[in-house]
Tab-separated table of C-alpha atoms and ligand atoms in Angstrom:
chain	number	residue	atom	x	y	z
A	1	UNK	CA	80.243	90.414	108.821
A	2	UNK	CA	76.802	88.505	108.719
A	3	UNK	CA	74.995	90.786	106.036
A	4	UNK	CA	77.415	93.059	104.084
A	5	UNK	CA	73.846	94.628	102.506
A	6	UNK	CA	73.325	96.708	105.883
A	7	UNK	CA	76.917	97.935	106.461
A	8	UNK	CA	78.190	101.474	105.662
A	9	UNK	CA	78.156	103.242	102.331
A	10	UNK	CA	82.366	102.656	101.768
A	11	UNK	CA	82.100	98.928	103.524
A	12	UNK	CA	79.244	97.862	101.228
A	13	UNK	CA	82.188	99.124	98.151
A	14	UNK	CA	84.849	97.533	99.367
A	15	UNK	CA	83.239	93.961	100.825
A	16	UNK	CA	79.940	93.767	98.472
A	17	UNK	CA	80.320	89.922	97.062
A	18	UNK	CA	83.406	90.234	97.931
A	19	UNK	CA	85.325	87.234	99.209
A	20	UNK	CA	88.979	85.698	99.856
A	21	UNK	CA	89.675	82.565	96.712
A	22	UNK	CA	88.334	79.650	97.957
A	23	UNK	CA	91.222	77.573	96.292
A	24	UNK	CA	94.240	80.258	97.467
A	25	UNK	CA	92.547	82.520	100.293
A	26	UNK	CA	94.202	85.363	97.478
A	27	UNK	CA	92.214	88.548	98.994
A	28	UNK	CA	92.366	90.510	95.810
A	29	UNK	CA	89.869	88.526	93.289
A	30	UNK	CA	92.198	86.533	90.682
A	31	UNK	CA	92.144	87.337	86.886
A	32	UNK	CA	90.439	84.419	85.732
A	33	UNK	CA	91.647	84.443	82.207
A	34	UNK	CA	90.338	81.599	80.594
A	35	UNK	CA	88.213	81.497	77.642
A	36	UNK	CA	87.052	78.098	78.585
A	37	UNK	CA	87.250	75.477	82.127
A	38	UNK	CA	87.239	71.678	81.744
A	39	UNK	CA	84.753	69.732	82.978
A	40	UNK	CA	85.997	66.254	85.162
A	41	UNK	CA	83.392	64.636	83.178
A	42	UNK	CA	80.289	64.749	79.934
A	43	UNK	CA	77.617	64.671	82.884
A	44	UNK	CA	78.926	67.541	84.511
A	45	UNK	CA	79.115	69.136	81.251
A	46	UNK	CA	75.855	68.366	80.208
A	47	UNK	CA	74.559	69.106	83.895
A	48	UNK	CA	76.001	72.906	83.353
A	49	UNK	CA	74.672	73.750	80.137
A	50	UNK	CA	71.639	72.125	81.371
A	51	UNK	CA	71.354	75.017	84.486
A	52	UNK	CA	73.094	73.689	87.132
A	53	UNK	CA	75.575	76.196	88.666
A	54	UNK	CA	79.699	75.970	87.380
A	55	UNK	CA	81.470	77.680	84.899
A	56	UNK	CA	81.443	76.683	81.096
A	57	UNK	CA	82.929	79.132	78.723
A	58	UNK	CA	84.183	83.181	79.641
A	59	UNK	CA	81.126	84.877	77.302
A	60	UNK	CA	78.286	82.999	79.619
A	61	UNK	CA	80.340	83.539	82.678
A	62	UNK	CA	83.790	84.389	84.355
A	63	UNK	CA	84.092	84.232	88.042
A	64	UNK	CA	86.202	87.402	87.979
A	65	UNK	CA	83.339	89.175	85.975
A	66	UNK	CA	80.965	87.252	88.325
A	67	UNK	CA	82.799	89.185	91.641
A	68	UNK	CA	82.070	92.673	89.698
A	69	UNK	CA	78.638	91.940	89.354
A	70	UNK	CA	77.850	90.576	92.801
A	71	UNK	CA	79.576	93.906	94.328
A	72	UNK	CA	77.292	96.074	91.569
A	73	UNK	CA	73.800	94.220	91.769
A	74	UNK	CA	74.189	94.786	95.543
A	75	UNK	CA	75.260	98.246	95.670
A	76	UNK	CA	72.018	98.779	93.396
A	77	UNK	CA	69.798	96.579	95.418
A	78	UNK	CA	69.091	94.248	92.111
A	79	UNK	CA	68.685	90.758	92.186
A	80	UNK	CA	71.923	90.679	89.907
A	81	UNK	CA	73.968	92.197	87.090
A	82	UNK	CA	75.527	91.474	83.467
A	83	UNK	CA	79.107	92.931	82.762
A	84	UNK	CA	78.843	94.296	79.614
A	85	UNK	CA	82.360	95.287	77.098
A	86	UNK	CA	80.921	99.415	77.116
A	87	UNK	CA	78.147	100.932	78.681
A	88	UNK	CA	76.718	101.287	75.148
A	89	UNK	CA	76.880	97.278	74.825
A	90	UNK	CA	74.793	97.335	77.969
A	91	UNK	CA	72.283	99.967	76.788
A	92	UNK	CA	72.114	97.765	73.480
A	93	UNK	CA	71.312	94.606	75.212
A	94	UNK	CA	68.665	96.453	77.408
A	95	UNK	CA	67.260	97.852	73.941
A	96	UNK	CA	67.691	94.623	72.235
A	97	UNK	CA	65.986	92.667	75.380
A	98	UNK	CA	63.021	95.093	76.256
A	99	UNK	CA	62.045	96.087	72.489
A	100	UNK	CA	60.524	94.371	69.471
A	101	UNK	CA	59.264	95.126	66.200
A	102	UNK	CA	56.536	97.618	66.382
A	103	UNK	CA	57.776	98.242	69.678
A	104	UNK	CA	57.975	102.123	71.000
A	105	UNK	CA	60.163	103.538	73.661
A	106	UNK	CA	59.779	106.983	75.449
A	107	UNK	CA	63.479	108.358	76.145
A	108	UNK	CA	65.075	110.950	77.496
A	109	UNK	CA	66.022	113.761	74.925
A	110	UNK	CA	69.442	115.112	75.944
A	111	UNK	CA	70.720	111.319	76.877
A	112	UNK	CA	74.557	110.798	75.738
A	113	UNK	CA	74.326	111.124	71.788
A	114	UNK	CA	74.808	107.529	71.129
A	115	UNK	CA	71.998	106.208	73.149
A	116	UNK	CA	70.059	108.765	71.371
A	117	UNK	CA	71.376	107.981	67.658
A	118	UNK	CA	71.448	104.088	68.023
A	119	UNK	CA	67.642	104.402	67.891
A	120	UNK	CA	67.135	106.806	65.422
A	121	UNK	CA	69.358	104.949	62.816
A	122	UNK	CA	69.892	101.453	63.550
A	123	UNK	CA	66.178	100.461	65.568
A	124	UNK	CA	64.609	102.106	63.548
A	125	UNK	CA	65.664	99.874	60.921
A	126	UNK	CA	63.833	97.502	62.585
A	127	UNK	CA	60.426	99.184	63.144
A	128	UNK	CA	61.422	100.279	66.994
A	129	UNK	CA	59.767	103.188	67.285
A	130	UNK	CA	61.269	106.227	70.163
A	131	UNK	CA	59.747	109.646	71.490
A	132	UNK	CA	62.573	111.688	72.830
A	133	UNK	CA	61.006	114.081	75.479
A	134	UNK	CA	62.105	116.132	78.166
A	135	UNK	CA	61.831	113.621	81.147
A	136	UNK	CA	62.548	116.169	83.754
A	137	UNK	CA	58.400	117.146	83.226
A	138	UNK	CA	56.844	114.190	84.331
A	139	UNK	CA	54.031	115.362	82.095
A	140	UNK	CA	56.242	114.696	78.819
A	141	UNK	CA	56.639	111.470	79.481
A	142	UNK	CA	52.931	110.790	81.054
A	143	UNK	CA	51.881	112.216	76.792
A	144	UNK	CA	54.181	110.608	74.797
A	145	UNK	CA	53.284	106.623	76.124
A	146	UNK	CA	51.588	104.729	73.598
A	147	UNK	CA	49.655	101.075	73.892
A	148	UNK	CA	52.688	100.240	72.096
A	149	UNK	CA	55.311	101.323	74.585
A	150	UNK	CA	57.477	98.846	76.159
A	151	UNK	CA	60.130	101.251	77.618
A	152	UNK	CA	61.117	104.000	78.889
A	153	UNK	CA	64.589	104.906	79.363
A	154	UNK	CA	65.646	107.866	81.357
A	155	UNK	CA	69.414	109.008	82.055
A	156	UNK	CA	69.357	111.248	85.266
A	157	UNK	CA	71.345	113.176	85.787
A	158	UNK	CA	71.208	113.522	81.886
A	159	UNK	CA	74.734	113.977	79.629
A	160	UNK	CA	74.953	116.658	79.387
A	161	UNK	CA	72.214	118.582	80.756
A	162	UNK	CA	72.303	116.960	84.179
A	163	UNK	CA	68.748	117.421	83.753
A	164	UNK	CA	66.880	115.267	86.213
A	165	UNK	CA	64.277	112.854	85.920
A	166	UNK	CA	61.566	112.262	88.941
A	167	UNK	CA	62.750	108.212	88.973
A	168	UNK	CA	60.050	107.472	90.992
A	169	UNK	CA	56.859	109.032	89.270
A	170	UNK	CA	58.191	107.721	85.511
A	171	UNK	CA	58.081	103.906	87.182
A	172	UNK	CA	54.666	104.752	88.353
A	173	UNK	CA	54.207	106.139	84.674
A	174	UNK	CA	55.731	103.093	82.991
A	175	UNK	CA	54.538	100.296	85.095
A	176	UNK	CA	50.797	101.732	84.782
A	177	UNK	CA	51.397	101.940	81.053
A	178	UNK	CA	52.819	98.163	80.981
A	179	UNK	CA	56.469	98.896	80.001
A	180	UNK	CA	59.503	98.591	81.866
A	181	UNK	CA	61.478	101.433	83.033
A	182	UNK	CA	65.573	101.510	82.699
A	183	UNK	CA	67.494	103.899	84.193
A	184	UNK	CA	71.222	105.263	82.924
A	185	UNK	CA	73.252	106.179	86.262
A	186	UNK	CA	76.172	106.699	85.246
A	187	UNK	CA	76.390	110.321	86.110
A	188	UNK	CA	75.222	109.230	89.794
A	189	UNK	CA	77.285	106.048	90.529
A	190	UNK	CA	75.366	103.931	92.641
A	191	UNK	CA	77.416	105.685	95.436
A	192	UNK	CA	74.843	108.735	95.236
A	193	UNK	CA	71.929	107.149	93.669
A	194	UNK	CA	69.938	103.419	93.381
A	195	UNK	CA	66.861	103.784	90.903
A	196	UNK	CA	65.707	100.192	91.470
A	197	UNK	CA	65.377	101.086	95.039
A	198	UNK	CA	62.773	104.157	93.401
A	199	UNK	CA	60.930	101.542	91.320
A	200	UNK	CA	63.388	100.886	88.361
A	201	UNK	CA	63.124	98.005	87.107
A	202	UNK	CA	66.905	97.927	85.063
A	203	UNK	CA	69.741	100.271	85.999
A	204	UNK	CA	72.380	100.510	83.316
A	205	UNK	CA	76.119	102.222	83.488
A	206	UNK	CA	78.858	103.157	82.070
A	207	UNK	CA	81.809	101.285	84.093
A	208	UNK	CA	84.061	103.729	81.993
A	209	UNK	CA	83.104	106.773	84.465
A	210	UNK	CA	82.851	107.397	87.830
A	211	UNK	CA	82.711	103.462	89.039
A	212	UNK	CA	86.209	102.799	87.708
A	213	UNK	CA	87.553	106.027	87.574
A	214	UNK	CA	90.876	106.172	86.547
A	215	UNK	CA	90.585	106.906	82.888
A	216	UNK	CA	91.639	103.443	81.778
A	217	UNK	CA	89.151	100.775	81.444
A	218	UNK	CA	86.368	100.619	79.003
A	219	UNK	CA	82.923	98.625	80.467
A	220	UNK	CA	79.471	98.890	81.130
A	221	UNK	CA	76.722	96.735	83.791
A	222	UNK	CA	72.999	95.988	83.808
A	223	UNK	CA	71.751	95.535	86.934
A	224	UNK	CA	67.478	94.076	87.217
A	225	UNK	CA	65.417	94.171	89.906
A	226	UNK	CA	63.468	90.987	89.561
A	227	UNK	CA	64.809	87.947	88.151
A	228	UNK	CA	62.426	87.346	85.396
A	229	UNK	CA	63.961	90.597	83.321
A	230	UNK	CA	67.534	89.851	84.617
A	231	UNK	CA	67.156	86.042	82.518
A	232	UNK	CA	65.212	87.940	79.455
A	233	UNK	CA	68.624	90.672	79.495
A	234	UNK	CA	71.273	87.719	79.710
A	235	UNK	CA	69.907	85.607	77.336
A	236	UNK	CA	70.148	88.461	74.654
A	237	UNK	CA	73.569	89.632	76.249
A	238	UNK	CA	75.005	86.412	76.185
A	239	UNK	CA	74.201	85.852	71.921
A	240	UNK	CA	74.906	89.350	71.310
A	241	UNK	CA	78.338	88.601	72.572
A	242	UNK	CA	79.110	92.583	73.996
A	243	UNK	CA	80.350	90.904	77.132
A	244	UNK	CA	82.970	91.518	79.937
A	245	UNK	CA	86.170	90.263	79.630
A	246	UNK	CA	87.926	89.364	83.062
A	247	UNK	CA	91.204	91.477	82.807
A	248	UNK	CA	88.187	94.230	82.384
A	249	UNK	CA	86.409	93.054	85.076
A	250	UNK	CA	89.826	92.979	87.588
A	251	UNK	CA	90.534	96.588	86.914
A	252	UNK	CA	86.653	98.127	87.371
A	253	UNK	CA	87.327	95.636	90.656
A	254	UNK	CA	90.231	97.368	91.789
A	255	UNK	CA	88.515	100.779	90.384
A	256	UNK	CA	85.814	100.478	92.519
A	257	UNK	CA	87.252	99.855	95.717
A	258	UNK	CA	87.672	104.161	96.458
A	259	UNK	CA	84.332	104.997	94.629
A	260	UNK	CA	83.243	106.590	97.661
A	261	UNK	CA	86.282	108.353	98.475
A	262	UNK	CA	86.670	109.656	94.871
A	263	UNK	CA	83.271	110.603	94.854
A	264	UNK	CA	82.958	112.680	97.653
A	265	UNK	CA	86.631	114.576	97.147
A	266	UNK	CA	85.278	115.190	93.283
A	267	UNK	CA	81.910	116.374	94.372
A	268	UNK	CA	83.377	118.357	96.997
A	269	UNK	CA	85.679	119.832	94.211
A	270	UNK	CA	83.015	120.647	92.225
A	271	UNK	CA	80.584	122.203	94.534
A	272	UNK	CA	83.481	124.624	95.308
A	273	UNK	CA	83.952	125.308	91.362
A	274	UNK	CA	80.035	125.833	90.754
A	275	UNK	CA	80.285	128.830	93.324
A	276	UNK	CA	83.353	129.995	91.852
A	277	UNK	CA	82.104	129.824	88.416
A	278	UNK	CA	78.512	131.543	89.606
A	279	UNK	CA	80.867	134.475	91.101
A	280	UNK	CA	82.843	135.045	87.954
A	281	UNK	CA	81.692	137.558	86.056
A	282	UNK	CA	83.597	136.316	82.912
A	283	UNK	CA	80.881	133.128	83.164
A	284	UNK	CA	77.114	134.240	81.913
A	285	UNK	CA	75.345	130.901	83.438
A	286	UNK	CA	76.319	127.925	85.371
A	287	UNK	CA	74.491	124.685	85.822
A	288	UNK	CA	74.914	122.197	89.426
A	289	UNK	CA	72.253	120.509	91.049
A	290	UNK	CA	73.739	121.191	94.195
A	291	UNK	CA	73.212	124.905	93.562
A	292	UNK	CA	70.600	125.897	95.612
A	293	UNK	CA	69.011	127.895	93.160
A	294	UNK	CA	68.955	125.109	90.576
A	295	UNK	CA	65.452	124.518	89.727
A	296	UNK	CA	66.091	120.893	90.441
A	297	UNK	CA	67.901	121.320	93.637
A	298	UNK	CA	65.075	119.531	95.718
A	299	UNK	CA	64.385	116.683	93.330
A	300	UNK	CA	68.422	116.095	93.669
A	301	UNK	CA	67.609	116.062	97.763
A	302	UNK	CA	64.795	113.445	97.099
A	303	UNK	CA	66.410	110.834	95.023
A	304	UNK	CA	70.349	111.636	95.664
A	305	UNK	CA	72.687	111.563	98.268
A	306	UNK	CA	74.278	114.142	96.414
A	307	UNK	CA	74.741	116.194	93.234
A	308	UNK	CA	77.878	114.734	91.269
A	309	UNK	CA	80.580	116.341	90.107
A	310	UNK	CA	79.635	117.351	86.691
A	311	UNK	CA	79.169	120.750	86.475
A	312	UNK	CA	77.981	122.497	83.248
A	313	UNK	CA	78.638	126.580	82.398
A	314	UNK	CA	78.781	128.778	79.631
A	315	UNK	CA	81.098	131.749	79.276
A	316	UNK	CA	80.415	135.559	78.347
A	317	UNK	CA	81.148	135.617	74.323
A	318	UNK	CA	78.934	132.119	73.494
A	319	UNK	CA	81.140	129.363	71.474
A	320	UNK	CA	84.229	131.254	70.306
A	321	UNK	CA	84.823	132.509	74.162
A	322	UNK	CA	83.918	128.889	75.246
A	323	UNK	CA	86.825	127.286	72.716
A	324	UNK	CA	89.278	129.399	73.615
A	325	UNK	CA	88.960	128.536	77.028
A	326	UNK	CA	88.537	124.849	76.751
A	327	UNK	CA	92.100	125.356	74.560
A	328	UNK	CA	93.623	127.218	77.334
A	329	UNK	CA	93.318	125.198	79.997
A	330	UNK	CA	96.602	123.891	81.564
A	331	UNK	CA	95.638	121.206	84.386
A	332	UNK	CA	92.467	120.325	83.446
A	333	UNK	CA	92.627	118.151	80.652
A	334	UNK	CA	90.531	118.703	76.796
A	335	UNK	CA	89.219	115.558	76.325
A	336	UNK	CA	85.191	113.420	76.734
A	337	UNK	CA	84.693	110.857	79.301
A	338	UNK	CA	83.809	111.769	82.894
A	339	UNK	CA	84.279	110.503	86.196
A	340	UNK	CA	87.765	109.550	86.459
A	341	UNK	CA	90.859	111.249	89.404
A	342	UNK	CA	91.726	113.871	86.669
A	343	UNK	CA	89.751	116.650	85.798
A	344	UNK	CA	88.554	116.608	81.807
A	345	UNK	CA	86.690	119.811	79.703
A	346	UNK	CA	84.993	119.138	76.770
A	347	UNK	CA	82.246	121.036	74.344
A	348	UNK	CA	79.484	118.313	74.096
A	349	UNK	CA	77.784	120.440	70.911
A	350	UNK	CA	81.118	119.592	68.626
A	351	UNK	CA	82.081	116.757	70.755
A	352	UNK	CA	80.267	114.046	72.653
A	353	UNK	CA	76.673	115.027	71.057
A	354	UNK	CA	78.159	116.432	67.598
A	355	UNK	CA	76.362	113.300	66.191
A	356	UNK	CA	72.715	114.595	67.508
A	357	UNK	CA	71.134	116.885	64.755
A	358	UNK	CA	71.826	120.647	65.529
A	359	UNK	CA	67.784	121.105	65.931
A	360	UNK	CA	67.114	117.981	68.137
A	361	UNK	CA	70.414	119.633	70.237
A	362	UNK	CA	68.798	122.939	70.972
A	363	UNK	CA	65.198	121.216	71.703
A	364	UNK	CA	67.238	119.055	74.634
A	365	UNK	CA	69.013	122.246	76.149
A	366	UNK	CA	71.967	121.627	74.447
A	367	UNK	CA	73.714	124.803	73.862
A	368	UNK	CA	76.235	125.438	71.556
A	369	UNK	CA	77.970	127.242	74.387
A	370	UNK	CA	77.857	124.799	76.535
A	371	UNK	CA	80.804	123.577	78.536
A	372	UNK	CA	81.323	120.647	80.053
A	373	UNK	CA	83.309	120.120	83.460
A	374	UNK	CA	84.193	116.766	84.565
A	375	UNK	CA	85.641	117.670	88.128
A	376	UNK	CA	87.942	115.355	89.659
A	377	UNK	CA	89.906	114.722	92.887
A	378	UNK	CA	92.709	117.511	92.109
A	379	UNK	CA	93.711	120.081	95.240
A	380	UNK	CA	90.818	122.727	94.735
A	381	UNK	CA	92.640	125.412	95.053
A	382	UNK	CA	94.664	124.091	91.829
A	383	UNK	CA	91.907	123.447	89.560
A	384	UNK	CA	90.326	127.227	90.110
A	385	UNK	CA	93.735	128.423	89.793
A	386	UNK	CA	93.770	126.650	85.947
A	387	UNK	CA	90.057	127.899	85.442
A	388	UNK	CA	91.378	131.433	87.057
A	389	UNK	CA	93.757	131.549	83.992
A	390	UNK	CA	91.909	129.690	80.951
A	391	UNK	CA	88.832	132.427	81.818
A	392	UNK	CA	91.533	135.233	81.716
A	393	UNK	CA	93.428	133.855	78.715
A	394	UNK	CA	89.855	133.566	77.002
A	395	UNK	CA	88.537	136.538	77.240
A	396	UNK	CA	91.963	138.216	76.460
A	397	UNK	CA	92.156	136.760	73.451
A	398	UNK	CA	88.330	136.957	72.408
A	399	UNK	CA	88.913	141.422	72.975
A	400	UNK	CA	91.819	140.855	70.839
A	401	UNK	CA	89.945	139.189	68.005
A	402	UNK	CA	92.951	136.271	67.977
B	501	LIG	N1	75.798	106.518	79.310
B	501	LIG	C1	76.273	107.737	79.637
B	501	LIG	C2	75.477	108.625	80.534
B	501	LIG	C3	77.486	108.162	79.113
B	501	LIG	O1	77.940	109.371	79.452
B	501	LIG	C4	78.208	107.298	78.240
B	501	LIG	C5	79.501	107.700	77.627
B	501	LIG	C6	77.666	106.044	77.936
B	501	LIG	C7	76.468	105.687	78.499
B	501	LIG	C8	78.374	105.066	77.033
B	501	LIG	O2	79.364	104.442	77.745
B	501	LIG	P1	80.676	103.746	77.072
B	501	LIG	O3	80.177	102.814	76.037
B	501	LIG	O4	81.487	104.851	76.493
B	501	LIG	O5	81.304	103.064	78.225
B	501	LIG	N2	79.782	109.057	77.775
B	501	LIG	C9	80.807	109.693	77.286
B	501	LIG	C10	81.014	111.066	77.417
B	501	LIG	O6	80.233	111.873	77.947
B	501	LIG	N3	82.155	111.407	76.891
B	501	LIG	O7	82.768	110.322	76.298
B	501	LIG	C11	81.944	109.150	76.523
């Protein structure tokens, strides 16, 4: 094919960068595992750490990490992309890269606790400087920039709000203020959503998620838009050392390859549970951009392809009702992380965002009887038969006072 970059959705996963070993025609990308490659001689050496293209050593390069990011910086649209060891080693090196002493950043407030906490305790430290406001008002972000602000970091949909941010209007914000804007799409996948493509100028994700998705790798990416800010983010990600290692990088590889299939049987899956949840009349709210009562559902038309397959609810009875459900479920399974085949529950207040003051939780939307669904590619009628029960079993045992 002459220009993977205008082929389908599921063609542009499975080809993007993609190509048969030049040395073996192998179709699958090898597992380059080699901390190191020889040079035939000291001029090539000194010609490589000098610029010129070839590898050197597996921290400034690996050709199987190199395959991941090719396929990533073009499903994003970027200019290219930095494997990272988590997604929170690529949120570091963005924060590391785009801020400085003195420095202030405008963030989302209900972003995944970490990204949240890193700032407050360890940035901080540093002089960095962060106003967490609720990006889905334009308006919050528009008051909190500063002369001093350098970025603003968004996460839309947010963890575990799935709050969204108008991605388009905050790089108009940002780039009129003189700071960069990064965008966490992890909860999207670039399957359903490209930020750069609405003005971003860095995407990050969590590789952990939906882009693997199968509950077994551990990674992150940083895609840029313009080359300047992709050299700025690998020269920081390079010395801070939270890189991709190539076994890593074969499995988000191999991962990656049924995105699109995964996502659209998950989201499908969810959509269905949203309605069924909405019907229940065990459940007192539930929370799905694709809802078409969700206050958000037409932003979600404007920049997604789709709404995910998160879906948020809380139950009749608050926090005790919500724990004994979240302990009675049989298929789906109690534990965080998102995005992979099997459906997980969690309670982000004592969980995921237990490390986010109680205070700063309820000023983001983060109930305390909040429950998180992480739908995944189950039959449907299965997972609303476990749901079915775990509601029944719940509120059971909540009359019963056991
Ligand atoms: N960004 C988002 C939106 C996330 O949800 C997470 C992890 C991260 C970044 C960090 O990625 P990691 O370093 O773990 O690859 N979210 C988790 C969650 O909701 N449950 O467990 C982890």
């Amino acid at each position: 094919m002459d220009d993977v970059r205008r082929a389908g959705p599921h063609t542009r996963i499975i080809h993007g960068g993609q190509q048969a070993d030049p040395e073996t025609g192998a179709v699958s990308t090898p597992i380059y595992q080699s901390s190191t490659f020889a040079f035939t001689d000291a001029d090539q050496g000194a010609a490589r750490f000098g610029g010129k293209p070839g590898c050197k050593y597996t921290r400034l390069g690996n050709p199987t990490v190199a395959a991941l990011e090719r396929n990533i910086a073009l499903l994003e649209h970027g200019c290219g992309a930095l494997g990272a060891a988590s997604g929170m080693a690529a949120i570091n090196t963005v924060y590391l890269a785009l801020l400085e002493q003195d420095a202030h950043a405008v963030v989302t407030d209900c972003v995944y606790g970490p990204t949240r906490t890193v700032l407050e305790t360890e940035y901080a430290r540093f002089g960095v400087q962060a106003s967490f406001v609720d990006s889905s008002h334009p308006d919050n972000v528009a008051r909190a920039l500063r002369p001093n602000t350098k970025l603003v970091f968004v996460e839309s949909p947010a963890n575990p709000t799935l709050k969204l941010t108008d991605i388009a209007r905050c790089a108009d914000l940002a780039h009129r203020a003189g700071a960069l804007l990064a965008v966490d799409n992890t909860f999207a996948s670039p399957y359903l959503q490209n930020p750069l493509q609405l003005g971003a100028d860095v995407v990050v994700h969590s590789m952990t998620k939906f882009i693997n998705g199968h509950t077994d790798v551990v990674a992150g990416m940083i895609v840029a838009r313009e080359e300047h800010v992709l050299e700025r983010l690998r020269a920081v990600h390079v010395n801070l050392g939270g890189t991709m290692d190539p076994h890593q990088a074969w499995l988000v590889l191999r991962g990656i390859k049924t995105l699109g299939l995964r996502m659209e049987r998950a989201q499908a899956n969810a959509r269905a549970l949203a309605y069924y949840l909405q019907r229940h009349a065990d459940v007192k709210w539930v929370n799905y951009p694709g809802l078409v009562d969700h206050p958000q559902h037409a932003l979600m038309k404007q920049q997604m392809r789709g709404p995910g397959a998160i879906v948020t609810f809380g139950v009749r009875g608050g926090l005790e009702t919500g724990r004994r459900l979240i302990n009675s479920v049989e298929l789906a399974t109690l534990a965080v992380s998102l995005g992979g085949i099997e459906t997980l529950i969690e309670h982000p207040a004592s969980m995921t965002h237990a490390g986010v003051s109680a205070e700063e939780r309820r000023k983001a939307g983060i109930t305390e009887d909040l429950v998180r669904i992480a739908v995944g590619c189950e039959d449907y009628e299965d997972l609303e038969k476990d749901l079915e029960q775990a509601l029944e079993k719940a509120s059971r045992e909540a009359a019963a006072g056991v």
